[in-house]
Short mmCIF file of C-alpha atoms in Angstrom, two decimals:
data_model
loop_
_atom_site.label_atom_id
_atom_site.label_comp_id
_atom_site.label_asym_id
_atom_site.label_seq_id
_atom_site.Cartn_x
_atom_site.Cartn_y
_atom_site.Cartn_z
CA UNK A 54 134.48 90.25 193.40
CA UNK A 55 132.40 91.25 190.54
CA UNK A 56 133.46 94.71 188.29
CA UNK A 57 130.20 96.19 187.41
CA UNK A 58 129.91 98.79 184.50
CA UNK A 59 128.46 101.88 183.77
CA UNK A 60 124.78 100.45 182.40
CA UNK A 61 124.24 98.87 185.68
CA UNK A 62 125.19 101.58 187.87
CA UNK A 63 123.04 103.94 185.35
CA UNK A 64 120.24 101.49 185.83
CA UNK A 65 120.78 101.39 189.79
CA UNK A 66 121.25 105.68 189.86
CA UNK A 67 117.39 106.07 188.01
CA UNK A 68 115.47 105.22 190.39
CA UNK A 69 113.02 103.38 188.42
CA UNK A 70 112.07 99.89 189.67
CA UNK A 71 113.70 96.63 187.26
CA UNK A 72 115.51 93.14 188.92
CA UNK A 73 118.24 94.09 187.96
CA UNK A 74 117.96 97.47 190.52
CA UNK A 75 116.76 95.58 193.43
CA UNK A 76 119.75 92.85 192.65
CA UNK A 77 122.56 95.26 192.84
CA UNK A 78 121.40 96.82 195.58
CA UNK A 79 121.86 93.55 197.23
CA UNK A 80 125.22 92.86 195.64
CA UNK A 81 125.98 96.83 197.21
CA UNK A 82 126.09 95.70 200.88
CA UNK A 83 128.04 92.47 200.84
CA UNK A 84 131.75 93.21 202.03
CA UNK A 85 134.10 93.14 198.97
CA UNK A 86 131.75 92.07 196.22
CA UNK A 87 131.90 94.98 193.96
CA UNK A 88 135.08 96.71 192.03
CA UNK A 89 134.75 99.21 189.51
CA UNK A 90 136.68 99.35 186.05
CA UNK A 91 138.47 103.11 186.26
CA UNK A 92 136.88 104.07 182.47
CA UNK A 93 133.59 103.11 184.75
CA UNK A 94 133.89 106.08 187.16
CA UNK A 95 133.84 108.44 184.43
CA UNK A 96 131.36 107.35 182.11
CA UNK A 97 129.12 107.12 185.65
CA UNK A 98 129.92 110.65 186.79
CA UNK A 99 130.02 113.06 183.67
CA UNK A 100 126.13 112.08 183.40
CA UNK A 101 125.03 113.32 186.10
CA UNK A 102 123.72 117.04 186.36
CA UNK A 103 123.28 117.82 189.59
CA UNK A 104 126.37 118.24 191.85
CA UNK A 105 124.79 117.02 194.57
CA UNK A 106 124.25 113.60 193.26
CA UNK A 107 127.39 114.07 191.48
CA UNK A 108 129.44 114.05 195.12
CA UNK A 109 127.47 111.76 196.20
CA UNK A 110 127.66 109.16 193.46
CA UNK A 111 131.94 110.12 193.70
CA UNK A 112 132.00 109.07 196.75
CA UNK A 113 130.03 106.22 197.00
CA UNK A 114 132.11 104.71 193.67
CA UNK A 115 135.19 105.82 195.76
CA UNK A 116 134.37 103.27 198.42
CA UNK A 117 134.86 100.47 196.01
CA UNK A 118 138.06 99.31 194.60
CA UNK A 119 139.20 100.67 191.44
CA UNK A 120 140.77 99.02 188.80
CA UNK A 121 142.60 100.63 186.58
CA UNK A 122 144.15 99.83 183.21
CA UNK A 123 147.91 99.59 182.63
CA UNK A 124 149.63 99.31 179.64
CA UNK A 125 149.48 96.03 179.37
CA UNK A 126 145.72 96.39 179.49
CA UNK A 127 145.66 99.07 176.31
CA UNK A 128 147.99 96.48 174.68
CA UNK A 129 145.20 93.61 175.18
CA UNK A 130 142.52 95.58 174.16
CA UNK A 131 143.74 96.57 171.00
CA UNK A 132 144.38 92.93 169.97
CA UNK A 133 140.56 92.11 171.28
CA UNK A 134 139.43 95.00 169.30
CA UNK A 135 141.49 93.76 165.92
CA UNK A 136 140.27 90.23 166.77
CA UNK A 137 136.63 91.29 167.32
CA UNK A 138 136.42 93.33 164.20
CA UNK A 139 138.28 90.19 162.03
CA UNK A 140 135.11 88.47 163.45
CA UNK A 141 132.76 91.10 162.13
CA UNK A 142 131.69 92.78 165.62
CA UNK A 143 132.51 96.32 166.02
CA UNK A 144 131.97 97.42 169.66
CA UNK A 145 133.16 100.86 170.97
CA UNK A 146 136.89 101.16 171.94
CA UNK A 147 135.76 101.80 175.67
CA UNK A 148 133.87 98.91 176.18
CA UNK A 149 136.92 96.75 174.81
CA UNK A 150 139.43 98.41 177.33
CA UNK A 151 136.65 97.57 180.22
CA UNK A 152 136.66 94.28 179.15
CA UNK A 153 140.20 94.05 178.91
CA UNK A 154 140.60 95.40 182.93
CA UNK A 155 138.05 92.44 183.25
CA UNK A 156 140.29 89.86 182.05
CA UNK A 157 143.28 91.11 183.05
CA UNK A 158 142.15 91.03 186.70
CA UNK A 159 140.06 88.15 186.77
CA UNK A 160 137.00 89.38 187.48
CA UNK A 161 133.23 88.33 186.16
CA UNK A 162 132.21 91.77 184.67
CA UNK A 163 128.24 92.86 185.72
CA UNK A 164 127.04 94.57 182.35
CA UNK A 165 123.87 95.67 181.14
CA UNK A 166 125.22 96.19 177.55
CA UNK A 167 124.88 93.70 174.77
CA UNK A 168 128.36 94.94 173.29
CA UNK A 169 129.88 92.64 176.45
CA UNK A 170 128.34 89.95 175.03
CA UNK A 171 129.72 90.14 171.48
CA UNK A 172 132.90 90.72 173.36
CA UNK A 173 132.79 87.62 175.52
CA UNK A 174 131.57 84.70 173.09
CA UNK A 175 135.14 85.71 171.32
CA UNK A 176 137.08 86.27 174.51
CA UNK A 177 138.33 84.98 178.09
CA UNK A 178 135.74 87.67 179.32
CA UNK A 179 133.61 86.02 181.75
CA UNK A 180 130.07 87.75 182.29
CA UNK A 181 128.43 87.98 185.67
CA UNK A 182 124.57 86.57 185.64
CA UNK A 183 121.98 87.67 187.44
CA UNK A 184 120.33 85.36 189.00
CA UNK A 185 116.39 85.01 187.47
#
């Protein structure tokens, strides 16, 4: 199972054509490949503007297992976050505790976002690929 954040799903909602688009898609219809990180849904949903897409986008995320953080999870991010910063990168406190429900869990995180990969070359977060 891969967690996918917020830039892909963003990337996947516009419409516009890009790889990475057409590859989630794919990823979309295989049985128990995707999982969402719970600060995910939100960031997804309070986007959107119409409340159409809105419900639809709800309950499409809805579909997929949720993960969501525990306090063990706010524990480890706030170490990652004290460790990144002692190593001069300053990401934003969301996208530690995403990467800390990625860790904790065991998951290969989908991302978008080059704050991920600050986070991983100093972390056990493990990056999902797309396949080029």
């Amino acid at each position: 199972m891969i967690l996918v954040e917020s830039s892909v799903w963003i990337d996947f909602l516009t419409h516009q054509p890009s790889p990475h688009r057409a590859h989630f898609g794919e990823i979309l219809r295989l049985p128990g490949a995707v999982g969402v990180p719970g600060p995910v849904v939100q960031e997804v949903l309070q986007g959107i503007r119409d409340p159409s897409m809105f419900e639809q986008v709800r309950q499409t995320m809805e579909d997929f297992p949720i993960f969501h953080a525990q306090t063990s999870t706010y524990l480890r991010a706030a170490h990652l976050y004290r460790q990144l910063r002692t190593k001069g990168a300053t990401v934003p406190s969301g996208d530690v505790t995403i990467a800390a429900i990625a860790i904790e869990t065991d998951h290969e995180l989908y991302t978008l976002d080059h704050h991920f990969q600050r986070i991983a070359q100093h972390s056990a977060l493990r990056l999902y690929h797309h396949p080029s």
